[in-house]
PDB file of C-alpha atoms in Angstrom:
ATOM      1  CA  MET A   1       0.000   0.000   0.000  1.00 94.00           C
ATOM      2  CA  VAL A   2       1.655   3.228  -1.123  1.00 95.00           C
ATOM      3  CA  PHE A   3       1.235   6.977  -0.931  1.00 94.00           C
ATOM      4  CA  ASP A   4       3.366   9.808  -2.258  1.00 93.00           C
ATOM      5  CA  MET A   5       2.861  13.555  -2.494  1.00 90.00           C
ATOM      6  CA  SER A   6       3.080  13.126  -6.264  1.00 93.00           C
ATOM      7  CA  PRO A   7       0.100  11.233  -7.751  1.00 94.00           C
ATOM      8  CA  LYS A   8       2.324  10.340 -10.714  1.00 95.00           C
ATOM      9  CA  VAL A   9       4.651   8.377  -8.439  1.00 95.00           C
ATOM     10  CA  VAL A  10       1.691   6.526  -6.944  1.00 95.00           C
ATOM     11  CA  ASP A  11       0.429   5.672 -10.446  1.00 96.00           C
ATOM     12  CA  GLU A  12       3.861   4.342 -11.420  1.00 96.00           C
ATOM     13  CA  LEU A  13       3.969   2.122  -8.323  1.00 95.00           C
ATOM     14  CA  VAL A  14       0.477   0.843  -9.039  1.00 96.00           C
ATOM     15  CA  GLN A  15       1.808  -0.296 -12.409  1.00 96.00           C
ATOM     16  CA  GLU A  16       4.362  -2.296 -10.391  1.00 93.00           C
ATOM     17  CA  LYS A  17       1.474  -4.093  -8.611  1.00 94.00           C
ATOM     18  CA  ALA A  18       1.330  -1.859  -5.530  1.00 95.00           C
ATOM     19  CA  LYS A  19      -2.022  -0.666  -4.203  1.00 95.00           C
ATOM     20  CA  GLY A  20      -2.346   3.099  -4.399  1.00 95.00           C
ATOM     21  CA  SER A  21      -3.937   5.563  -2.009  1.00 94.00           C
ATOM     22  CA  SER A  22      -4.955   9.185  -2.311  1.00 92.00           C
ATOM     23  CA  SER A  23      -3.724  10.416   1.070  1.00 91.00           C
ATOM     24  CA  LEU A  24      -1.927   9.300   4.211  1.00 89.00           C
ATOM     25  CA  SER A  25      -5.241   8.731   5.992  1.00 90.00           C
ATOM     26  CA  ASP A  26      -6.582   6.761   3.007  1.00 93.00           C
ATOM     27  CA  MET A  27      -3.486   4.548   3.052  1.00 93.00           C
ATOM     28  CA  ILE A  28      -3.754   3.917   6.787  1.00 93.00           C
ATOM     29  CA  THR A  29      -7.413   2.867   6.619  1.00 92.00           C
ATOM     30  CA  LYS A  30      -6.533   0.279   3.952  1.00 93.00           C
ATOM     31  CA  LEU A  31      -3.825  -1.393   6.047  1.00 93.00           C
ATOM     32  CA  GLU A  32      -4.464  -4.354   8.311  1.00 91.00           C
ATOM     33  CA  LYS A  33      -3.901  -3.900  12.039  1.00 91.00           C
ATOM     34  CA  PRO A  34      -1.393  -3.742  13.622  1.00 92.00           C
ATOM     35  CA  ARG A  35      -0.143  -1.476  10.853  1.00 95.00           C
ATOM     36  CA  ALA A  36       3.460  -1.007   9.810  1.00 96.00           C
ATOM     37  CA  LEU A  37       4.241   2.178   7.895  1.00 96.00           C
ATOM     38  CA  TRP A  38       7.638   2.701   6.286  1.00 96.00           C
ATOM     39  CA  LEU A  39       8.664   6.321   5.694  1.00 95.00           C
ATOM     40  CA  MET A  40      11.174   7.120   2.969  1.00 92.00           C
ATOM     41  CA  VAL A  41      11.366  10.906   3.157  1.00 91.00           C
ATOM     42  CA  PRO A  42      14.150  13.487   3.668  1.00 88.00           C
ATOM     43  CA  ALA A  43      15.291  13.876   7.272  1.00 86.00           C
ATOM     44  CA  GLY A  44      13.972  17.438   7.350  1.00 87.00           C
ATOM     45  CA  VAL A  45      10.341  16.380   6.914  1.00 92.00           C
ATOM     46  CA  VAL A  46      10.270  13.233   9.060  1.00 93.00           C
ATOM     47  CA  GLU A  47       8.833  15.010  12.085  1.00 92.00           C
ATOM     48  CA  GLN A  48       6.188  16.753   9.969  1.00 93.00           C
ATOM     49  CA  THR A  49       5.217  13.432   8.405  1.00 93.00           C
ATOM     50  CA  ILE A  50       5.001  11.702  11.779  1.00 94.00           C
ATOM     51  CA  ASP A  51       2.775  14.505  13.080  1.00 94.00           C
ATOM     52  CA  SER A  52       0.481  13.958  10.083  1.00 92.00           C
ATOM     53  CA  LEU A  53       0.307  10.217  10.705  1.00 93.00           C
ATOM     54  CA  VAL A  54      -0.140  10.022  14.474  1.00 94.00           C
ATOM     55  CA  PRO A  55      -3.818  11.147  14.602  1.00 94.00           C
ATOM     56  CA  HIS A  56      -4.698   8.199  12.359  1.00 93.00           C
ATOM     57  CA  LEU A  57      -2.682   5.561  14.225  1.00 95.00           C
ATOM     58  CA  GLU A  58      -3.585   3.305  17.135  1.00 95.00           C
ATOM     59  CA  GLU A  59      -1.798   1.479  19.911  1.00 96.00           C
ATOM     60  CA  GLY A  60       0.373  -1.307  18.510  1.00 97.00           C
ATOM     61  CA  ASP A  61       1.010   0.355  15.150  1.00 97.00           C
ATOM     62  CA  ILE A  62       4.631   0.672  13.968  1.00 97.00           C
ATOM     63  CA  LEU A  63       6.381   3.566  12.241  1.00 97.00           C
ATOM     64  CA  ILE A  64       9.618   2.780  10.378  1.00 97.00           C
ATOM     65  CA  ASP A  65      11.952   5.603   9.321  1.00 97.00           C
ATOM     66  CA  GLY A  66      14.112   4.348   6.455  1.00 94.00           C
ATOM     67  CA  GLY A  67      15.663   7.706   5.563  1.00 90.00           C
ATOM     68  CA  ASN A  68      18.917   9.309   6.697  1.00 90.00           C
ATOM     69  CA  SER A  69      17.630  10.784   9.941  1.00 93.00           C
ATOM     70  CA  TYR A  70      19.747  11.929  12.878  1.00 95.00           C
ATOM     71  CA  TYR A  71      19.805   9.157  15.461  1.00 97.00           C
ATOM     72  CA  ILE A  72      19.156  11.634  18.281  1.00 97.00           C
ATOM     73  CA  ASP A  73      15.875  12.546  16.576  1.00 96.00           C
ATOM     74  CA  ASP A  74      15.026   8.832  16.511  1.00 97.00           C
ATOM     75  CA  ILE A  75      15.446   8.603  20.264  1.00 98.00           C
ATOM     76  CA  GLN A  76      13.032  11.500  20.776  1.00 97.00           C
ATOM     77  CA  HIS A  77      10.514  10.207  18.219  1.00 97.00           C
ATOM     78  CA  ALA A  78      10.507   6.791  19.882  1.00 97.00           C
ATOM     79  CA  LYS A  79       9.973   8.351  23.291  1.00 97.00           C
ATOM     80  CA  ASN A  80       7.088  10.540  22.089  1.00 97.00           C
ATOM     81  CA  LEU A  81       5.376   7.726  20.203  1.00 97.00           C
ATOM     82  CA  LYS A  82       5.756   5.259  23.071  1.00 97.00           C
ATOM     83  CA  GLU A  83       3.472   7.479  25.165  1.00 96.00           C
ATOM     84  CA  LYS A  84       0.761   6.774  22.597  1.00 96.00           C
ATOM     85  CA  GLY A  85       1.506   3.057  22.424  1.00 97.00           C
ATOM     86  CA  ILE A  86       3.027   3.378  18.948  1.00 98.00           C
ATOM     87  CA  HIS A  87       6.346   1.694  18.165  1.00 98.00           C
ATOM     88  CA  PHE A  88       9.197   3.335  16.276  1.00 98.00           C
ATOM     89  CA  VAL A  89      11.945   1.621  14.265  1.00 98.00           C
ATOM     90  CA  ASP A  90      14.863   3.320  12.523  1.00 98.00           C
ATOM     91  CA  VAL A  91      16.399   1.651   9.479  1.00 97.00           C
ATOM     92  CA  GLY A  92      19.555   3.022   7.916  1.00 95.00           C
ATOM     93  CA  THR A  93      19.918   1.769   4.356  1.00 92.00           C
ATOM     94  CA  SER A  94      22.978   1.625   2.131  1.00 90.00           C
ATOM     95  CA  GLY A  95      22.972   0.641  -1.508  1.00 82.00           C
ATOM     96  CA  GLY A  96      21.935   3.801  -3.298  1.00 70.00           C
ATOM     97  CA  VAL A  97      20.032   3.831  -6.562  1.00 67.00           C
ATOM     98  CA  TRP A  98      21.372   0.363  -7.401  1.00 68.00           C
ATOM     99  CA  GLY A  99      19.417  -1.231  -4.549  1.00 64.00           C
ATOM    100  CA  LEU A 100      16.817  -2.648  -6.914  1.00 65.00           C
ATOM    101  CA  GLU A 101      19.407  -4.663  -8.803  1.00 67.00           C
ATOM    102  CA  ARG A 102      21.919  -5.372  -6.038  1.00 65.00           C
ATOM    103  CA  GLY A 103      19.801  -5.284  -2.906  1.00 69.00           C
ATOM    104  CA  TYR A 104      20.865  -3.032  -0.070  1.00 83.00           C
ATOM    105  CA  CYS A 105      22.008  -3.598   3.480  1.00 92.00           C
ATOM    106  CA  MET A 106      19.921  -2.392   6.385  1.00 96.00           C
ATOM    107  CA  MET A 107      20.988  -1.261   9.838  1.00 97.00           C
ATOM    108  CA  ILE A 108      18.062  -1.444  12.252  1.00 98.00           C
ATOM    109  CA  GLY A 109      17.298   0.137  15.617  1.00 98.00           C
ATOM    110  CA  GLY A 110      14.263  -0.636  17.772  1.00 98.00           C
ATOM    111  CA  GLU A 111      12.626  -2.870  20.360  1.00 98.00           C
ATOM    112  CA  ASP A 112      13.498  -6.558  20.061  1.00 98.00           C
ATOM    113  CA  GLU A 113       9.969  -7.913  19.657  1.00 98.00           C
ATOM    114  CA  VAL A 114       8.955  -5.206  17.192  1.00 98.00           C
ATOM    115  CA  VAL A 115      12.006  -5.784  14.997  1.00 98.00           C
ATOM    116  CA  LYS A 116      11.377  -9.540  15.168  1.00 98.00           C
ATOM    117  CA  HIS A 117       7.783  -8.936  14.040  1.00 97.00           C
ATOM    118  CA  LEU A 118       9.069  -6.987  11.026  1.00 97.00           C
ATOM    119  CA  ASP A 119      11.724  -9.584  10.134  1.00 97.00           C
ATOM    120  CA  PRO A 120       9.838 -10.917   7.057  1.00 96.00           C
ATOM    121  CA  ILE A 121      10.009  -7.424   5.532  1.00 95.00           C
ATOM    122  CA  PHE A 122      13.725  -7.041   6.174  1.00 95.00           C
ATOM    123  CA  ALA A 123      14.489 -10.562   4.955  1.00 94.00           C
ATOM    124  CA  THR A 124      12.608  -9.880   1.713  1.00 91.00           C
ATOM    125  CA  LEU A 125      14.269  -6.533   1.017  1.00 89.00           C
ATOM    126  CA  ALA A 126      17.800  -7.603   1.961  1.00 90.00           C
ATOM    127  CA  PRO A 127      20.147  -8.914  -0.755  1.00 86.00           C
ATOM    128  CA  GLY A 128      20.866 -12.250   0.931  1.00 86.00           C
ATOM    129  CA  ILE A 129      24.239 -13.984   0.871  1.00 84.00           C
ATOM    130  CA  GLY A 130      24.343 -13.961  -2.928  1.00 79.00           C
ATOM    131  CA  ASP A 131      27.683 -14.853  -4.491  1.00 79.00           C
ATOM    132  CA  ILE A 132      29.799 -12.998  -1.914  1.00 78.00           C
ATOM    133  CA  PRO A 133      32.278 -15.457  -0.328  1.00 81.00           C
ATOM    134  CA  ARG A 134      31.427 -16.209   3.287  1.00 85.00           C
ATOM    135  CA  THR A 135      33.739 -14.779   5.926  1.00 87.00           C
ATOM    136  CA  ALA A 136      35.874 -17.618   7.302  1.00 87.00           C
ATOM    137  CA  GLY A 137      34.287 -18.986  10.477  1.00 87.00           C
ATOM    138  CA  ARG A 138      31.060 -17.119   9.887  1.00 85.00           C
ATOM    139  CA  GLU A 139      29.069 -20.329   9.444  1.00 82.00           C
ATOM    140  CA  HIS A 140      29.331 -20.938  13.210  1.00 84.00           C
ATOM    141  CA  LEU A 141      27.978 -17.537  14.251  1.00 88.00           C
ATOM    142  CA  GLY A 142      24.481 -17.395  12.803  1.00 86.00           C
ATOM    143  CA  GLY A 143      22.531 -14.127  12.738  1.00 91.00           C
ATOM    144  CA  THR A 144      21.246 -12.030   9.857  1.00 95.00           C
ATOM    145  CA  ALA A 145      24.270  -9.856   9.084  1.00 94.00           C
ATOM    146  CA  GLU A 146      25.479 -11.919   6.143  1.00 91.00           C
ATOM    147  CA  GLN A 147      21.962 -11.770   4.723  1.00 91.00           C
ATOM    148  CA  GLY A 148      22.364  -7.990   4.479  1.00 92.00           C
ATOM    149  CA  TYR A 149      20.438  -6.726   7.499  1.00 96.00           C
ATOM    150  CA  LEU A 150      21.195  -6.356  11.189  1.00 97.00           C
ATOM    151  CA  HIS A 151      19.311  -5.355  14.316  1.00 98.00           C
ATOM    152  CA  CYS A 152      22.019  -3.103  15.754  1.00 98.00           C
ATOM    153  CA  GLY A 153      20.382  -2.183  19.058  1.00 98.00           C
ATOM    154  CA  PRO A 154      17.635  -0.009  20.592  1.00 98.00           C
ATOM    155  CA  ASN A 155      16.043   3.066  19.041  1.00 98.00           C
ATOM    156  CA  GLY A 156      18.570   5.194  17.179  1.00 98.00           C
ATOM    157  CA  ALA A 157      21.173   2.429  16.845  1.00 98.00           C
ATOM    158  CA  GLY A 158      20.339   1.770  13.198  1.00 98.00           C
ATOM    159  CA  HIS A 159      20.793   5.354  12.120  1.00 97.00           C
ATOM    160  CA  PHE A 160      23.856   5.708  14.378  1.00 98.00           C
ATOM    161  CA  VAL A 161      25.566   2.859  12.512  1.00 97.00           C
ATOM    162  CA  LYS A 162      24.447   4.299   9.165  1.00 96.00           C
ATOM    163  CA  MET A 163      25.741   7.728  10.217  1.00 96.00           C
ATOM    164  CA  VAL A 164      29.233   6.368  10.866  1.00 97.00           C
ATOM    165  CA  HIS A 165      28.991   4.323   7.654  1.00 96.00           C
ATOM    166  CA  ASN A 166      28.512   7.568   5.733  1.00 94.00           C
ATOM    167  CA  GLY A 167      31.363   9.246   7.593  1.00 96.00           C
ATOM    168  CA  ILE A 168      33.623   6.389   6.455  1.00 96.00           C
ATOM    169  CA  GLU A 169      32.217   6.776   2.952  1.00 95.00           C
ATOM    170  CA  TYR A 170      33.340  10.421   2.912  1.00 95.00           C
ATOM    171  CA  GLY A 171      36.874   9.333   3.804  1.00 96.00           C
ATOM    172  CA  LEU A 172      37.013   6.552   1.202  1.00 96.00           C
ATOM    173  CA  MET A 173      35.741   8.830  -1.544  1.00 96.00           C
ATOM    174  CA  ALA A 174      38.230  11.548  -0.626  1.00 97.00           C
ATOM    175  CA  ALA A 175      41.116   9.049  -0.652  1.00 97.00           C
ATOM    176  CA  TYR A 176      40.258   7.855  -4.163  1.00 97.00           C
ATOM    177  CA  ALA A 177      39.801  11.414  -5.416  1.00 97.00           C
ATOM    178  CA  GLU A 178      43.074  12.674  -3.937  1.00 97.00           C
ATOM    179  CA  GLY A 179      45.090   9.685  -5.145  1.00 97.00           C
ATOM    180  CA  LEU A 180      43.732   9.948  -8.666  1.00 97.00           C
ATOM    181  CA  GLY A 181      44.438  13.681  -8.561  1.00 96.00           C
ATOM    182  CA  ILE A 182      48.123  12.936  -7.922  1.00 97.00           C
ATOM    183  CA  LEU A 183      48.189  10.501 -10.840  1.00 97.00           C
ATOM    184  CA  ARG A 184      46.478  13.006 -13.132  1.00 96.00           C
ATOM    185  CA  SER A 185      49.145  15.626 -12.392  1.00 95.00           C
ATOM    186  CA  ALA A 186      52.071  13.236 -12.793  1.00 96.00           C
ATOM    187  CA  ASN A 187      52.985  15.004 -16.074  1.00 95.00           C
ATOM    188  CA  VAL A 188      53.589  18.354 -14.377  1.00 93.00           C
ATOM    189  CA  GLY A 189      57.273  18.147 -15.310  1.00 93.00           C
ATOM    190  CA  LYS A 190      56.367  18.513 -19.004  1.00 92.00           C
ATOM    191  CA  GLN A 191      54.623  21.821 -18.408  1.00 88.00           C
ATOM    192  CA  THR A 192      56.064  25.319 -18.464  1.00 82.00           C
ATOM    193  CA  HIS A 193      56.115  26.966 -15.050  1.00 75.00           C
ATOM    194  CA  ALA A 194      56.404  30.550 -13.987  1.00 75.00           C
ATOM    195  CA  SER A 195      59.604  31.593 -12.274  1.00 76.00           C
ATOM    196  CA  ASP A 196      58.912  34.341  -9.790  1.00 76.00           C
ATOM    197  CA  ALA A 197      58.768  35.122  -6.083  1.00 75.00           C
ATOM    198  CA  GLU A 198      55.157  33.937  -5.806  1.00 78.00           C
ATOM    199  CA  THR A 199      55.720  30.462  -7.255  1.00 79.00           C
ATOM    200  CA  THR A 200      57.367  27.478  -5.623  1.00 82.00           C
ATOM    201  CA  PRO A 201      59.621  25.998  -8.308  1.00 83.00           C
ATOM    202  CA  LEU A 202      59.376  22.369  -9.372  1.00 86.00           C
ATOM    203  CA  ARG A 203      62.812  21.147  -8.333  1.00 87.00           C
ATOM    204  CA  ASP A 204      62.912  17.920 -10.357  1.00 92.00           C
ATOM    205  CA  PRO A 205      60.771  18.150 -13.507  1.00 90.00           C
ATOM    206  CA  ASP A 206      62.226  14.872 -14.796  1.00 93.00           C
ATOM    207  CA  HIS A 207      60.521  13.058 -11.938  1.00 94.00           C
ATOM    208  CA  TYR A 208      57.064  14.026 -13.195  1.00 94.00           C
ATOM    209  CA  LYS A 209      56.757  13.228 -16.888  1.00 95.00           C
ATOM    210  CA  TYR A 210      54.159  10.465 -16.833  1.00 96.00           C
ATOM    211  CA  ASP A 211      51.022  10.721 -18.966  1.00 96.00           C
ATOM    212  CA  LEU A 212      48.890   8.269 -17.043  1.00 97.00           C
ATOM    213  CA  ASP A 213      45.543   6.906 -18.215  1.00 97.00           C
ATOM    214  CA  LEU A 214      43.245   7.050 -15.198  1.00 97.00           C
ATOM    215  CA  ARG A 215      40.547   5.123 -17.014  1.00 97.00           C
ATOM    216  CA  GLU A 216      42.874   2.133 -17.399  1.00 97.00           C
ATOM    217  CA  ILE A 217      44.445   2.495 -13.951  1.00 97.00           C
ATOM    218  CA  THR A 218      41.098   2.368 -12.162  1.00 97.00           C
ATOM    219  CA  GLU A 219      40.192  -0.682 -14.218  1.00 97.00           C
ATOM    220  CA  VAL A 220      43.350  -2.609 -13.351  1.00 97.00           C
ATOM    221  CA  TRP A 221      42.861  -1.693  -9.684  1.00 97.00           C
ATOM    222  CA  ARG A 222      39.446  -3.329  -9.841  1.00 96.00           C
ATOM    223  CA  ARG A 223      41.104  -6.635 -10.751  1.00 95.00           C
ATOM    224  CA  GLY A 224      42.323  -7.967  -7.435  1.00 92.00           C
ATOM    225  CA  SER A 225      43.993  -4.941  -5.853  1.00 96.00           C
ATOM    226  CA  VAL A 226      43.660  -4.331  -2.124  1.00 96.00           C
ATOM    227  CA  ILE A 227      41.768  -1.085  -2.752  1.00 96.00           C
ATOM    228  CA  ALA A 228      39.090  -2.656  -4.954  1.00 94.00           C
ATOM    229  CA  SER A 229      35.558  -1.632  -3.926  1.00 92.00           C
ATOM    230  CA  TRP A 230      32.168  -0.673  -5.272  1.00 90.00           C
ATOM    231  CA  LEU A 231      33.197   2.990  -5.070  1.00 93.00           C
ATOM    232  CA  LEU A 232      36.143   2.165  -7.313  1.00 95.00           C
ATOM    233  CA  ASP A 233      33.770   0.351  -9.682  1.00 93.00           C
ATOM    234  CA  LEU A 234      31.663   3.497  -9.912  1.00 93.00           C
ATOM    235  CA  THR A 235      34.753   5.648 -10.471  1.00 95.00           C
ATOM    236  CA  ALA A 236      36.023   3.407 -13.249  1.00 96.00           C
ATOM    237  CA  GLY A 237      32.605   3.480 -14.914  1.00 95.00           C
ATOM    238  CA  SER A 238      32.452   7.275 -14.771  1.00 96.00           C
ATOM    239  CA  LEU A 239      35.897   7.603 -16.385  1.00 96.00           C
ATOM    240  CA  VAL A 240      34.879   5.266 -19.209  1.00 96.00           C
ATOM    241  CA  LYS A 241      31.854   7.438 -19.955  1.00 95.00           C
ATOM    242  CA  ASP A 242      33.708  10.744 -19.708  1.00 95.00           C
ATOM    243  CA  PRO A 243      37.440  10.818 -18.827  1.00 94.00           C
ATOM    244  CA  SER A 244      37.322  14.614 -18.374  1.00 94.00           C
ATOM    245  CA  LEU A 245      34.238  14.468 -16.107  1.00 94.00           C
ATOM    246  CA  ALA A 246      33.001  17.540 -17.974  1.00 94.00           C
ATOM    247  CA  GLN A 247      29.421  17.211 -16.713  1.00 94.00           C
ATOM    248  CA  PHE A 248      30.450  17.800 -13.106  1.00 94.00           C
ATOM    249  CA  GLY A 249      31.302  21.115 -11.491  1.00 93.00           C
ATOM    250  CA  GLY A 250      33.056  19.653  -8.460  1.00 93.00           C
ATOM    251  CA  ARG A 251      30.721  21.104  -5.821  1.00 94.00           C
ATOM    252  CA  VAL A 252      30.290  18.190  -3.420  1.00 94.00           C
ATOM    253  CA  SER A 253      27.290  18.230  -1.084  1.00 92.00           C
ATOM    254  CA  ASP A 254      27.074  16.753   2.397  1.00 90.00           C
ATOM    255  CA  SER A 255      23.683  15.607   3.623  1.00 84.00           C
ATOM    256  CA  GLY A 256      24.416  15.693   7.347  1.00 90.00           C
ATOM    257  CA  GLU A 257      25.713  12.274   8.335  1.00 93.00           C
ATOM    258  CA  GLY A 258      29.372  13.299   7.998  1.00 94.00           C
ATOM    259  CA  ARG A 259      28.856  16.244  10.346  1.00 95.00           C
ATOM    260  CA  TRP A 260      26.975  14.092  12.847  1.00 95.00           C
ATOM    261  CA  THR A 261      29.753  11.501  12.738  1.00 96.00           C
ATOM    262  CA  ILE A 262      32.356  14.135  13.629  1.00 97.00           C
ATOM    263  CA  LYS A 263      30.168  15.404  16.485  1.00 97.00           C
ATOM    264  CA  ALA A 264      29.845  11.881  17.879  1.00 97.00           C
ATOM    265  CA  ALA A 265      33.612  11.428  17.606  1.00 97.00           C
ATOM    266  CA  ILE A 266      34.165  14.636  19.586  1.00 97.00           C
ATOM    267  CA  ASP A 267      31.661  13.558  22.272  1.00 97.00           C
ATOM    268  CA  GLU A 268      33.370  10.149  22.491  1.00 97.00           C
ATOM    269  CA  ALA A 269      36.906  11.627  22.358  1.00 97.00           C
ATOM    270  CA  VAL A 270      37.714   9.423  19.356  1.00 97.00           C
ATOM    271  CA  PRO A 271      40.286  10.953  16.949  1.00 97.00           C
ATOM    272  CA  VAL A 272      39.030  10.929  13.344  1.00 97.00           C
ATOM    273  CA  PRO A 273      41.449  13.125  11.337  1.00 96.00           C
ATOM    274  CA  VAL A 274      40.698  11.426   7.998  1.00 96.00           C
ATOM    275  CA  LEU A 275      36.923  11.701   8.304  1.00 96.00           C
ATOM    276  CA  SER A 276      37.183  15.319   9.503  1.00 97.00           C
ATOM    277  CA  ALA A 277      39.443  16.315   6.605  1.00 96.00           C
ATOM    278  CA  ALA A 278      37.073  14.650   4.122  1.00 96.00           C
ATOM    279  CA  LEU A 279      34.135  16.660   5.465  1.00 96.00           C
ATOM    280  CA  TYR A 280      36.039  19.956   5.370  1.00 95.00           C
ATOM    281  CA  SER A 281      37.137  19.169   1.825  1.00 95.00           C
ATOM    282  CA  ARG A 282      33.480  19.064   0.814  1.00 95.00           C
ATOM    283  CA  PHE A 283      32.941  22.486   2.358  1.00 95.00           C
ATOM    284  CA  SER A 284      35.884  23.851   0.349  1.00 94.00           C
ATOM    285  CA  SER A 285      34.545  22.336  -2.878  1.00 95.00           C
ATOM    286  CA  ARG A 286      31.480  24.559  -2.575  1.00 95.00           C
ATOM    287  CA  GLY A 287      33.454  27.764  -2.122  1.00 93.00           C
ATOM    288  CA  GLU A 288      32.962  27.866   1.654  1.00 93.00           C
ATOM    289  CA  ALA A 289      36.673  28.678   2.078  1.00 93.00           C
ATOM    290  CA  GLU A 290      36.574  31.719  -0.217  1.00 94.00           C
ATOM    291  CA  TYR A 291      36.497  34.280   2.596  1.00 93.00           C
ATOM    292  CA  GLU A 292      39.261  32.493   4.496  1.00 94.00           C
ATOM    293  CA  ASN A 293      41.418  32.462   1.363  1.00 93.00           C
ATOM    294  CA  LYS A 294      40.836  36.176   0.853  1.00 94.00           C
ATOM    295  CA  LEU A 295      42.050  36.768   4.399  1.00 94.00           C
ATOM    296  CA  LEU A 296      45.192  34.750   3.678  1.00 93.00           C
ATOM    297  CA  SER A 297      45.862  36.880   0.600  1.00 93.00           C
ATOM    298  CA  ALA A 298      45.241  40.036   2.614  1.00 93.00           C
ATOM    299  CA  MET A 299      47.743  38.947   5.274  1.00 92.00           C
ATOM    300  CA  ARG A 300      50.399  38.051   2.699  1.00 90.00           C
ATOM    301  CA  PHE A 301      49.952  41.402   1.028  1.00 90.00           C
ATOM    302  CA  GLY A 302      50.132  43.154   4.385  1.00 92.00           C
ATOM    303  CA  PHE A 303      53.387  41.632   5.624  1.00 91.00           C
ATOM    304  CA  GLY A 304      55.216  41.233   2.321  1.00 86.00           C
ATOM    305  CA  GLY A 305      53.414  43.146  -0.407  1.00 87.00           C
ATOM    306  CA  HIS A 306      52.596  39.856  -2.132  1.00 86.00           C
ATOM    307  CA  LEU A 307      50.115  40.299  -4.981  1.00 86.00           C
ATOM    308  CA  GLU A 308      47.735  37.561  -5.959  1.00 86.00           C
ATOM    309  CA  LYS A 309      48.624  35.782  -9.161  1.00 82.00           C
ATOM    310  CA  ALA A 310      45.993  35.550 -11.861  1.00 75.00           C
ATOM    311  CA  GLU A 311      44.312  32.152 -12.148  1.00 73.00           C
ATOM    312  CA  GLY A 312      46.310  29.706 -14.259  1.00 62.00           C
ATOM    313  CA  LYS A 313      49.526  31.763 -14.055  1.00 61.00           C
TER     314      LYS A 313
END
């Protein structure tokens, strides 16, 4: 049973054998009790959506938040809903737009019995073991993790694990991007460089005369290297389509989880220099460092009369 703010989306899902509804209240009345409602909405409208649903719900009903919500909000939502006898479950999902083909893993937070009640849903949506080799010794442990879903703990635990997952993702992406950037500039020794007081000279041009093919390098890395991953697969695919990446402007967004991960690390006194640098790099990509850089130029001009060089000089 589905509802979306866009009737077109509902119609498309009906074509996929779902049952459509015209409103949230219409959807709720069509569900069997106890009802389980799965929200897939941006974190910023979760609370508004819950407020719209609660008047139509009854004791024993279950709300599942499958978006990228802040785990602290989950804790508060669960507390508020518990007073009304309504259960709350948070489900962090990872798999992106390829989830339909590949399946996606789920990180779940909530009460034991409620999560157990929902297990048929999670087991159906999860990718299963598939053709991924089993971790040695795993056959003696049991559990659902190798099926692609895991009950991580009480309310908020699912989104907490997903939050840190995304913080790690920031770091992995930054590492690939920075490494490939070094390879791309490995021919700097062939280029003509300015020779003036504002330019650090390239001391050994002969050390940097490699014209490297990033498209081929990312492909060979995919074939058994220790840094092979799905992110590398995606990178290699992008470079095949467009080696210059001309369609992208390089402004990298952050949807919140990276920031929340850093905050948790600070609260826990856990050093995370790589994850922090990756987050700040995203800020810089959007021009957030422009004012700071102007101040640096102003200081250099003030103490040494250094003039800014024109771009590309």
